[in-house]
Each structure stands twice: as structure tokens, then as C-alpha cells.
mmCIF file with all atom_site columns, C-alpha atoms in Angstrom:
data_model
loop_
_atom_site.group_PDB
_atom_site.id
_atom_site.type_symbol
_atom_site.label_atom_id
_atom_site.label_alt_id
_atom_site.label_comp_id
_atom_site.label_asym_id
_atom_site.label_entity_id
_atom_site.label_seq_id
_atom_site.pdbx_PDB_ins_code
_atom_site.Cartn_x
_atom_site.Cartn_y
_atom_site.Cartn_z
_atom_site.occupancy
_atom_site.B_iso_or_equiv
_atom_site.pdbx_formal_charge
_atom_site.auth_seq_id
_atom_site.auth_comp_id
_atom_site.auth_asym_id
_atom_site.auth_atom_id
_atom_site.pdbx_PDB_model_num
ATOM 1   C CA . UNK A 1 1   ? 0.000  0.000   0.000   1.00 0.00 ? 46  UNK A CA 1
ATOM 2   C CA . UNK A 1 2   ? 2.467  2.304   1.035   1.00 0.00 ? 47  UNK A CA 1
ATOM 3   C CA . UNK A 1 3   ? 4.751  1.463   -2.051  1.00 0.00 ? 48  UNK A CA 1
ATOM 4   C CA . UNK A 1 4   ? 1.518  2.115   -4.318  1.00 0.00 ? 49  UNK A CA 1
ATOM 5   C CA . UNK A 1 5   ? 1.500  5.528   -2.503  1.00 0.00 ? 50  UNK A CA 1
ATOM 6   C CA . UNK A 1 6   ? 4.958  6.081   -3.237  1.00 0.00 ? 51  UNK A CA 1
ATOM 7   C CA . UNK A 1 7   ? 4.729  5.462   -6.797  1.00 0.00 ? 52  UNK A CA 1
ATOM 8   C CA . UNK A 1 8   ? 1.802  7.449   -7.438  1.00 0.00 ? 53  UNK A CA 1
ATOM 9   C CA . UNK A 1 9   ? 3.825  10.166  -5.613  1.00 0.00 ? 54  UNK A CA 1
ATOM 10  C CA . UNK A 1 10  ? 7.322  9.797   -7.840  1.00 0.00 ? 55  UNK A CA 1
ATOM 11  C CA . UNK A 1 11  ? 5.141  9.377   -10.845 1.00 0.00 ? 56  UNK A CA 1
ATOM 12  C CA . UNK A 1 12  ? 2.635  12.609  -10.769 1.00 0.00 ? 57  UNK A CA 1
ATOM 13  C CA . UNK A 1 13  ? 6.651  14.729  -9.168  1.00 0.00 ? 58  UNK A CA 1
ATOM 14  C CA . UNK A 1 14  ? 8.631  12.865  -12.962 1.00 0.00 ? 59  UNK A CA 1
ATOM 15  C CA . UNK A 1 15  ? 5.300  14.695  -14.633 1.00 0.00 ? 60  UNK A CA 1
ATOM 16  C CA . UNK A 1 16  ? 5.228  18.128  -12.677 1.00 0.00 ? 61  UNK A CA 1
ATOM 17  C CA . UNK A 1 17  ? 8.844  17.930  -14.202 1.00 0.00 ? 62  UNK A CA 1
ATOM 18  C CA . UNK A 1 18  ? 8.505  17.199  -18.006 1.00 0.00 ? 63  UNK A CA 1
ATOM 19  C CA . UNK A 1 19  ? 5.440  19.897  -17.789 1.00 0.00 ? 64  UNK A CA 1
ATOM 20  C CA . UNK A 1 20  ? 7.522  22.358  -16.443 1.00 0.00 ? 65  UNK A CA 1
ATOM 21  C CA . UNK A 1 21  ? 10.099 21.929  -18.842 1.00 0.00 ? 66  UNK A CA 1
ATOM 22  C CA . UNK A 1 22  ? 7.627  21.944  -21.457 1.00 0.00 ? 67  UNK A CA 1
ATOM 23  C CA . UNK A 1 23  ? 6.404  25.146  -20.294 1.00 0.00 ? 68  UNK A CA 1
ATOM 24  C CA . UNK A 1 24  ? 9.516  26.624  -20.088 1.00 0.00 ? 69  UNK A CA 1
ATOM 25  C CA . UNK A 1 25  ? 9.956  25.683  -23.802 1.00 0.00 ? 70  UNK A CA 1
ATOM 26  C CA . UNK A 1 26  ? 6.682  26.959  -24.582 1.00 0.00 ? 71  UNK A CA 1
ATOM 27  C CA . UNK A 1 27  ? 8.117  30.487  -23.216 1.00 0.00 ? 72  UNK A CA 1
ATOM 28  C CA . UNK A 1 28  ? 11.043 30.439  -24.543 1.00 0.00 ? 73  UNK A CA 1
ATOM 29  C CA . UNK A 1 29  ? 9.127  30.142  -28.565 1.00 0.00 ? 74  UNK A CA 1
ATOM 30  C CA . UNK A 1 30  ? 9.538  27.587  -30.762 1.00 0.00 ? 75  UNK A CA 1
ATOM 31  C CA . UNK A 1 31  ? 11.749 29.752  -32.962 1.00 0.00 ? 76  UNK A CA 1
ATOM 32  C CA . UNK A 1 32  ? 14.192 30.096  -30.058 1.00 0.00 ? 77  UNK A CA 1
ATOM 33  C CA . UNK A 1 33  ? 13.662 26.349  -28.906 1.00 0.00 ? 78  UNK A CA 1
ATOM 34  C CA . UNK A 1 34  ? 14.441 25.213  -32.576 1.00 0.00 ? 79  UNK A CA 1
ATOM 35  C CA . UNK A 1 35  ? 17.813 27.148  -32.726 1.00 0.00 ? 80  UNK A CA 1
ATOM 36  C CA . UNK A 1 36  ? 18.987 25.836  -29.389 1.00 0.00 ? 81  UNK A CA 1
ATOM 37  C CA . UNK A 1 37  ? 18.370 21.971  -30.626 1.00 0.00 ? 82  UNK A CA 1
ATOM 38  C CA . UNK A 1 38  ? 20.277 23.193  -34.000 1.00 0.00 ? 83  UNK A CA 1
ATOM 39  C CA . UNK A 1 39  ? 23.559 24.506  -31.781 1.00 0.00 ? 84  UNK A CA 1
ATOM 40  C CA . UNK A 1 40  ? 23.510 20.994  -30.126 1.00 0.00 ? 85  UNK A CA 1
ATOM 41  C CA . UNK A 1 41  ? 23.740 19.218  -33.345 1.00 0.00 ? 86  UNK A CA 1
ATOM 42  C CA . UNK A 1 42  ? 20.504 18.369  -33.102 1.00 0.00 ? 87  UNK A CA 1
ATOM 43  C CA . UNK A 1 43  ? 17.665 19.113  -36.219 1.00 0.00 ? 88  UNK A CA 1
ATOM 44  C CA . UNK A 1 44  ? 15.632 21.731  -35.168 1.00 0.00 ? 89  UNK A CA 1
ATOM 45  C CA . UNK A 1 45  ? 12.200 19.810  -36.238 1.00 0.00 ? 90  UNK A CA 1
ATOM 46  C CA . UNK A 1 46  ? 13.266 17.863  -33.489 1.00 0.00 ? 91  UNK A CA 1
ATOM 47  C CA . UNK A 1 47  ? 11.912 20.524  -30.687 1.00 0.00 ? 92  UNK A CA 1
ATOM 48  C CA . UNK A 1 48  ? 8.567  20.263  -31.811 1.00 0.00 ? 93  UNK A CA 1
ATOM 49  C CA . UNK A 1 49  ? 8.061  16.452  -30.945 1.00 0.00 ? 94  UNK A CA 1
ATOM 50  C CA . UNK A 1 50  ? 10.487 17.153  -27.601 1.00 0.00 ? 95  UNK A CA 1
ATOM 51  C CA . UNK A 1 51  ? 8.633  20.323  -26.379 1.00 0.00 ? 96  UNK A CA 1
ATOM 52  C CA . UNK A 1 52  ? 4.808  17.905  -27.695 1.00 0.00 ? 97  UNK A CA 1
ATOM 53  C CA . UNK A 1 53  ? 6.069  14.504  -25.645 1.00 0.00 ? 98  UNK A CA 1
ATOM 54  C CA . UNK A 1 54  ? 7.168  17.072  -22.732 1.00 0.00 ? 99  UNK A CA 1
ATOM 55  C CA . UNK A 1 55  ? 3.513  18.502  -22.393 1.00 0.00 ? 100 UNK A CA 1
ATOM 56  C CA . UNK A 1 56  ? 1.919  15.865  -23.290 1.00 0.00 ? 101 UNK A CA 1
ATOM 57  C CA . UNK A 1 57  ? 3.569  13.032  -21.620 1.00 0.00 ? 102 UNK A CA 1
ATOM 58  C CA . UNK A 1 58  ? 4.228  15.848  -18.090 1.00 0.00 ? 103 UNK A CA 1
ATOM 59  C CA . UNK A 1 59  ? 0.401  15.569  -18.447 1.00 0.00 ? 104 UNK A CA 1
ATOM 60  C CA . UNK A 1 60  ? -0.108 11.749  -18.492 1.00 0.00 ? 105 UNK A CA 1
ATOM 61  C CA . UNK A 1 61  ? 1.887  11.386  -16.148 1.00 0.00 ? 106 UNK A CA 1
ATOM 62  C CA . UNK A 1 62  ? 0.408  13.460  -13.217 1.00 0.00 ? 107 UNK A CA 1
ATOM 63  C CA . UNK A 1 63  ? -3.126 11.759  -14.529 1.00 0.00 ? 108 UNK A CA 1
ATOM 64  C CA . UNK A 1 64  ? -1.834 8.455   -14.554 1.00 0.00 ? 109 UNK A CA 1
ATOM 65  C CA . UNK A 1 65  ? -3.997 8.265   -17.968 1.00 0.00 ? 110 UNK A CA 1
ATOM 66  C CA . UNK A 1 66  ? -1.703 6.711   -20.681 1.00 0.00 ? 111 UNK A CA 1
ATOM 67  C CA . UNK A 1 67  ? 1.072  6.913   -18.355 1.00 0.00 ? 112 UNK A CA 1
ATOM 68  C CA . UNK A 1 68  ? 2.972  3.950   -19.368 1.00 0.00 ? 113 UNK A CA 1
ATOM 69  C CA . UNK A 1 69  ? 3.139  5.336   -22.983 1.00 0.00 ? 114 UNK A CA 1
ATOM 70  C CA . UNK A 1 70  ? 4.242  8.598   -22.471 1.00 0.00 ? 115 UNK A CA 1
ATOM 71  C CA . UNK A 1 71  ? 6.975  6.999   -19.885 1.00 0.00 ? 116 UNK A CA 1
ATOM 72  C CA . UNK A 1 72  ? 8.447  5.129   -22.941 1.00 0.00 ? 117 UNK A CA 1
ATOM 73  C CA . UNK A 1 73  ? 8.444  8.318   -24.933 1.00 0.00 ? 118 UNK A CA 1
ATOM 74  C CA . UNK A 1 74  ? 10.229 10.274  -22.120 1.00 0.00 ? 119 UNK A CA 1
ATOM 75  C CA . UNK A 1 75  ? 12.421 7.489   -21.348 1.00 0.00 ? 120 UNK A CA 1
ATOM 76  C CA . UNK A 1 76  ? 13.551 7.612   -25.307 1.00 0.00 ? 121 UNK A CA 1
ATOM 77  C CA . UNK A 1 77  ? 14.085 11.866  -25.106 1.00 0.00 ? 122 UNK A CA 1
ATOM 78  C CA . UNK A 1 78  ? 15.932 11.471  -21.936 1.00 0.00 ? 123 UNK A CA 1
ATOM 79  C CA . UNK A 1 79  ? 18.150 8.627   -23.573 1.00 0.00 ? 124 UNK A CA 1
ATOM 80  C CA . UNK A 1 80  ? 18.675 10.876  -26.803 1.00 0.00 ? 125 UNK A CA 1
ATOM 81  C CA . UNK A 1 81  ? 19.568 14.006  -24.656 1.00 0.00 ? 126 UNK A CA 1
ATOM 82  C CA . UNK A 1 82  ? 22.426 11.716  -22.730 1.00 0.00 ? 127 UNK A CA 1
ATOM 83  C CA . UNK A 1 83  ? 23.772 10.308  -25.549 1.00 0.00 ? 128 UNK A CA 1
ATOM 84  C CA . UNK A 1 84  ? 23.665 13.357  -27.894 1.00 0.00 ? 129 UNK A CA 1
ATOM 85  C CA . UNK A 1 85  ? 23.953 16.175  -25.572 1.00 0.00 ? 130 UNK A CA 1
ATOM 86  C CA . UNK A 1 86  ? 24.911 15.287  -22.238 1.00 0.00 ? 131 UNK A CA 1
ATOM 87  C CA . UNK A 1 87  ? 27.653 12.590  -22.417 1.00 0.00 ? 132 UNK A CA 1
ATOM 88  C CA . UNK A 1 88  ? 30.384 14.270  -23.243 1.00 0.00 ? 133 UNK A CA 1
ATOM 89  C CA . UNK A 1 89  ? 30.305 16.995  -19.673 1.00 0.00 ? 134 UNK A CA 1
ATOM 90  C CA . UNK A 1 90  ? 30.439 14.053  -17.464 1.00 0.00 ? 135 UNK A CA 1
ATOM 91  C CA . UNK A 1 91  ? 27.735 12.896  -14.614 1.00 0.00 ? 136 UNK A CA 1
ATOM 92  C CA . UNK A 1 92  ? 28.216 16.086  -13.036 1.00 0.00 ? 137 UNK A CA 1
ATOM 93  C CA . UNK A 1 93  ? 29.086 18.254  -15.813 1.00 0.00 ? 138 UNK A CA 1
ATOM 94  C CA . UNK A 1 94  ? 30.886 21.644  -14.952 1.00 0.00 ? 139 UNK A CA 1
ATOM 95  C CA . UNK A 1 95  ? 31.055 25.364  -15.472 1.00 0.00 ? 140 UNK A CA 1
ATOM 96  C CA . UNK A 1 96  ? 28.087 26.151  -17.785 1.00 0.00 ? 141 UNK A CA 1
ATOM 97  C CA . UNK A 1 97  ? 27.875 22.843  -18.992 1.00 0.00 ? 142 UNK A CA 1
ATOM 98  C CA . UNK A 1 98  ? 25.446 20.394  -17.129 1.00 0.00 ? 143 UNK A CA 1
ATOM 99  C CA . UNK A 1 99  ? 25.753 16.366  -16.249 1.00 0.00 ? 144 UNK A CA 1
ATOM 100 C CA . UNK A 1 100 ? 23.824 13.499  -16.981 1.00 0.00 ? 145 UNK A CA 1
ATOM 101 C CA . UNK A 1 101 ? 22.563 13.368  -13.540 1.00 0.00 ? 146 UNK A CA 1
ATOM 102 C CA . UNK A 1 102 ? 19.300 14.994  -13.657 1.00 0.00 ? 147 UNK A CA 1
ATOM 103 C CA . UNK A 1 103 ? 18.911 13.239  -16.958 1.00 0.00 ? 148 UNK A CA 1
ATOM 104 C CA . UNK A 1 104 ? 19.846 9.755   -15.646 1.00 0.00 ? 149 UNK A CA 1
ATOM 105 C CA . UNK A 1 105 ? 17.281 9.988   -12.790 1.00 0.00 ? 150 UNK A CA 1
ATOM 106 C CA . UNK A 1 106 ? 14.356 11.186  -15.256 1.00 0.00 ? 151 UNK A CA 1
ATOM 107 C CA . UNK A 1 107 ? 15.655 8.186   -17.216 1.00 0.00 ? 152 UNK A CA 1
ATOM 108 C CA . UNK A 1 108 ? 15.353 5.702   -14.877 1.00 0.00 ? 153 UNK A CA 1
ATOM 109 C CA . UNK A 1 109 ? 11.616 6.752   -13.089 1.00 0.00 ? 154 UNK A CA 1
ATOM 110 C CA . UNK A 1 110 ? 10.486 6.960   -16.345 1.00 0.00 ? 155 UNK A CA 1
ATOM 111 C CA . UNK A 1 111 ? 11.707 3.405   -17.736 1.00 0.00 ? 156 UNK A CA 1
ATOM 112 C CA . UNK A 1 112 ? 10.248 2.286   -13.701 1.00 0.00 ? 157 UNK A CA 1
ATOM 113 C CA . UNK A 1 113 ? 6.844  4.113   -14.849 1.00 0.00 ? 158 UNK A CA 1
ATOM 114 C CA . UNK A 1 114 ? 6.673  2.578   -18.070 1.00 0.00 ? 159 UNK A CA 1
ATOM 115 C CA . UNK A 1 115 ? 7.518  -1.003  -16.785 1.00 0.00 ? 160 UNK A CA 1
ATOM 116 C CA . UNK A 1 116 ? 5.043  -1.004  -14.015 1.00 0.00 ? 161 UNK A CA 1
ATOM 117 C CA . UNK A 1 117 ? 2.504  0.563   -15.742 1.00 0.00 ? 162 UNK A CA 1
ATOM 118 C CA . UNK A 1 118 ? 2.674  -1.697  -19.343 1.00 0.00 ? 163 UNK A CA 1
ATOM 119 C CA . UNK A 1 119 ? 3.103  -4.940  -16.981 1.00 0.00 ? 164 UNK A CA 1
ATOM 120 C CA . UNK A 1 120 ? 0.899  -7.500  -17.369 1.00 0.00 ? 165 UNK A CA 1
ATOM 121 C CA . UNK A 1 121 ? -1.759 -8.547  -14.979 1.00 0.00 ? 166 UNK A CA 1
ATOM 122 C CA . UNK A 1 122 ? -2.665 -11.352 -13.939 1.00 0.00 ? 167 UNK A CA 1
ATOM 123 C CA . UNK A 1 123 ? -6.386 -12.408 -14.437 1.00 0.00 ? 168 UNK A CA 1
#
């Protein structure tokens, strides 16, 4: 019971987060957003599915409605941004640059999320 609590709790916390983000995104403008993807040799295009998986999934997850899906497509945005973005400043990064860390730790509630909740049940 308690554990159920506790999920519930780190799950709706791993949304407030991807929301936020989202948000944060939102303010920044897409035009801006875009650029910022292209200077971290990313395609800009690519801020438009991040920024829509970000609100989307932030969203799910709080509900707990579709919340296994949306974990999987966090999971795979948090993976891209360690591999292509983060990796190379270390775990805890340093001046300017971040880590992995925060990354890492979205990574693994969100894999935990969409585990539990695409499991299946007995009966």
C-alpha cells in the first residue's frame, strides 16, 4: 500500500517535471527552442516532438492516464539528450555545462513508470 503511494507520488513529481520543462519551452518560442536543438547538433524539427512529448507526456503522467506510454516516450528523449547532448560533460558536468545526472534519474523513473505501468496482470 504504502509502495503504491509512493509510486503514485514519484510518478505525478517525474510529470510536474517534463510539464515544467515543457512550459519553459513553450516560453522560450519555438523559434528560439528550434535554434537551441540546431547549436547541439541536433535538427531543429526535433523541438517540436520534444517540447509535444514534454507537455503531453508531463500531463499523463500526473493523470496516470496513458502513463505507461508517455513513460516510454520520455524514457527515449531522456536517452537521446544523454547520448547526444549530455555525455560528453560528465555525470556532473561543470562550469556552464550540465551532467547526466538529472537526466539519468528522469531516465530511470520513467523506464520504472513505463515497466510497471505496461506490466501485465494477472487475471
Amino acid at each position: 500500500m504504502a509502495h503504491d503511494k509512493a509510486f503514485v507520488a514519484l510518478r505525478m513529481v517525474t510529470g510536474i517535471i517534463f510539464l515544467m520543462h515543457g512550459f519553459a519551452k513553450l516560453q522560450k518560442g519555438m523559434d528560439a527552442v528550434s535554434v537551441m536543438f540546431v547549436d547541439l547538433g541536433l535538427p531543429g524539427w526535433l523541438a517540436h516532438p520534444v517540447l509535444a512529448m514534454e507537455l503531453v507526456g508531463g500531463i499523463a503522467l500526473i493523470l496516470g492516464v496513458g502513463a505507461g506510454f508517455a513513460a516510454w516516450g520520455l524514457a527515449v528523449i531522456m536517452a537521446g539528450a544523454i547520448v547526444t547532448v549530455k555525455w560528453k560533460n560528465g555525470f556532473i558536468g561543470g562550469p556552464e555545462k550540465s551532467g547526466y545526472e538529472f537526466d539519468l534519474i528522469l531516465l530511470a523513473v520513467t523506464v520504472c513508470v513505463g515497466l510497471k505501468r505496461t506490466e501485465k496482470r494477472p487475471g
